[in-house]
PDB file of C-alpha atoms in Angstrom:
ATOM      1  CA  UNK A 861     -12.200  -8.116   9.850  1.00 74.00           C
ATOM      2  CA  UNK A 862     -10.765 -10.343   7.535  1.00 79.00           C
ATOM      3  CA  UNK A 863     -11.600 -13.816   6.984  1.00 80.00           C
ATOM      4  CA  UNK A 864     -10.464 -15.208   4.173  1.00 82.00           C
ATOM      5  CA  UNK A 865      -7.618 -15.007   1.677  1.00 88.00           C
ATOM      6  CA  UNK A 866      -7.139 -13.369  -0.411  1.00 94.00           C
ATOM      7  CA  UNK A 867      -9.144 -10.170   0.887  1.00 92.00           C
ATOM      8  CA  UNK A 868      -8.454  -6.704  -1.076  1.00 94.00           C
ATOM      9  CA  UNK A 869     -10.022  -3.426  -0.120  1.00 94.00           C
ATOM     10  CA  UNK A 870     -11.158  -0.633  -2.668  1.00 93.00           C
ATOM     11  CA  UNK A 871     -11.909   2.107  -0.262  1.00 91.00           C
ATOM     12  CA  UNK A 872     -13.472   0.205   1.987  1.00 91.00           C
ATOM     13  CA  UNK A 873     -15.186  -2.116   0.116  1.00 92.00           C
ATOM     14  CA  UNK A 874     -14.223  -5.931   1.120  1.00 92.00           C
ATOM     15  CA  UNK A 875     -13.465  -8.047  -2.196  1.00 93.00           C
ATOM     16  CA  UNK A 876     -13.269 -11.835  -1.085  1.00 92.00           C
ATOM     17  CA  UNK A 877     -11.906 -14.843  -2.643  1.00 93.00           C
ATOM     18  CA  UNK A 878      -9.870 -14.607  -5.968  1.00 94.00           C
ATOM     19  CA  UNK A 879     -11.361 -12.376  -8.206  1.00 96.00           C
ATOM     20  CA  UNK A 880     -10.713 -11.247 -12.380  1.00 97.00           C
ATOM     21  CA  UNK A 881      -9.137  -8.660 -12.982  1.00 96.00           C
ATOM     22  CA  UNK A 882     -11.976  -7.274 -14.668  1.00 97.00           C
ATOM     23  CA  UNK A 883     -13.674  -7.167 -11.202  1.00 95.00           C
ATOM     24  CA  UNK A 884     -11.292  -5.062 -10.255  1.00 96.00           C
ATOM     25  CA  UNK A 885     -11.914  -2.909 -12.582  1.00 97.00           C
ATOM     26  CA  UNK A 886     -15.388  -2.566 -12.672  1.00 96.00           C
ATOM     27  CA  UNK A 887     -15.525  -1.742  -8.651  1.00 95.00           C
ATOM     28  CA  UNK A 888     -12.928   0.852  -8.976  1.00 96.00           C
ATOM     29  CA  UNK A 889     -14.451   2.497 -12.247  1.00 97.00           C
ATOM     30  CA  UNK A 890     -17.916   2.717 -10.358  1.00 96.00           C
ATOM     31  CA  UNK A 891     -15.905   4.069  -7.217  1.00 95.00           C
ATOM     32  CA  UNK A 892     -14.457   6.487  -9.668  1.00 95.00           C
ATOM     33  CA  UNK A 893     -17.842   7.453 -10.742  1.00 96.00           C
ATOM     34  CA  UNK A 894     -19.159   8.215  -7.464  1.00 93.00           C
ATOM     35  CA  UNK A 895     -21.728   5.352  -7.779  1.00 92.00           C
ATOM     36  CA  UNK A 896     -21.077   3.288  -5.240  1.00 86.00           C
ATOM     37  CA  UNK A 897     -21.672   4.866  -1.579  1.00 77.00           C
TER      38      UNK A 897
END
């Protein structure tokens, strides 16, 4: 479950604490890609 704030999920995939943007879109060009399982 969740445990902190803020908490996003990219199918799936917990992203804690406050994050870039550029985060973001790294983890959802690599879930785009197929490379992460």
């Amino acid at each position: 479950g969740v445990q902190s704030t803020p908490t996003f999920f990219i199918n799936g995939l917990a992203i804690v604490g406050a994050q870039p943007l550029e985060a973001f879109k790294q983890i959802i060009d690599l879930e785009l890609a197929g490379k992460i399982p």
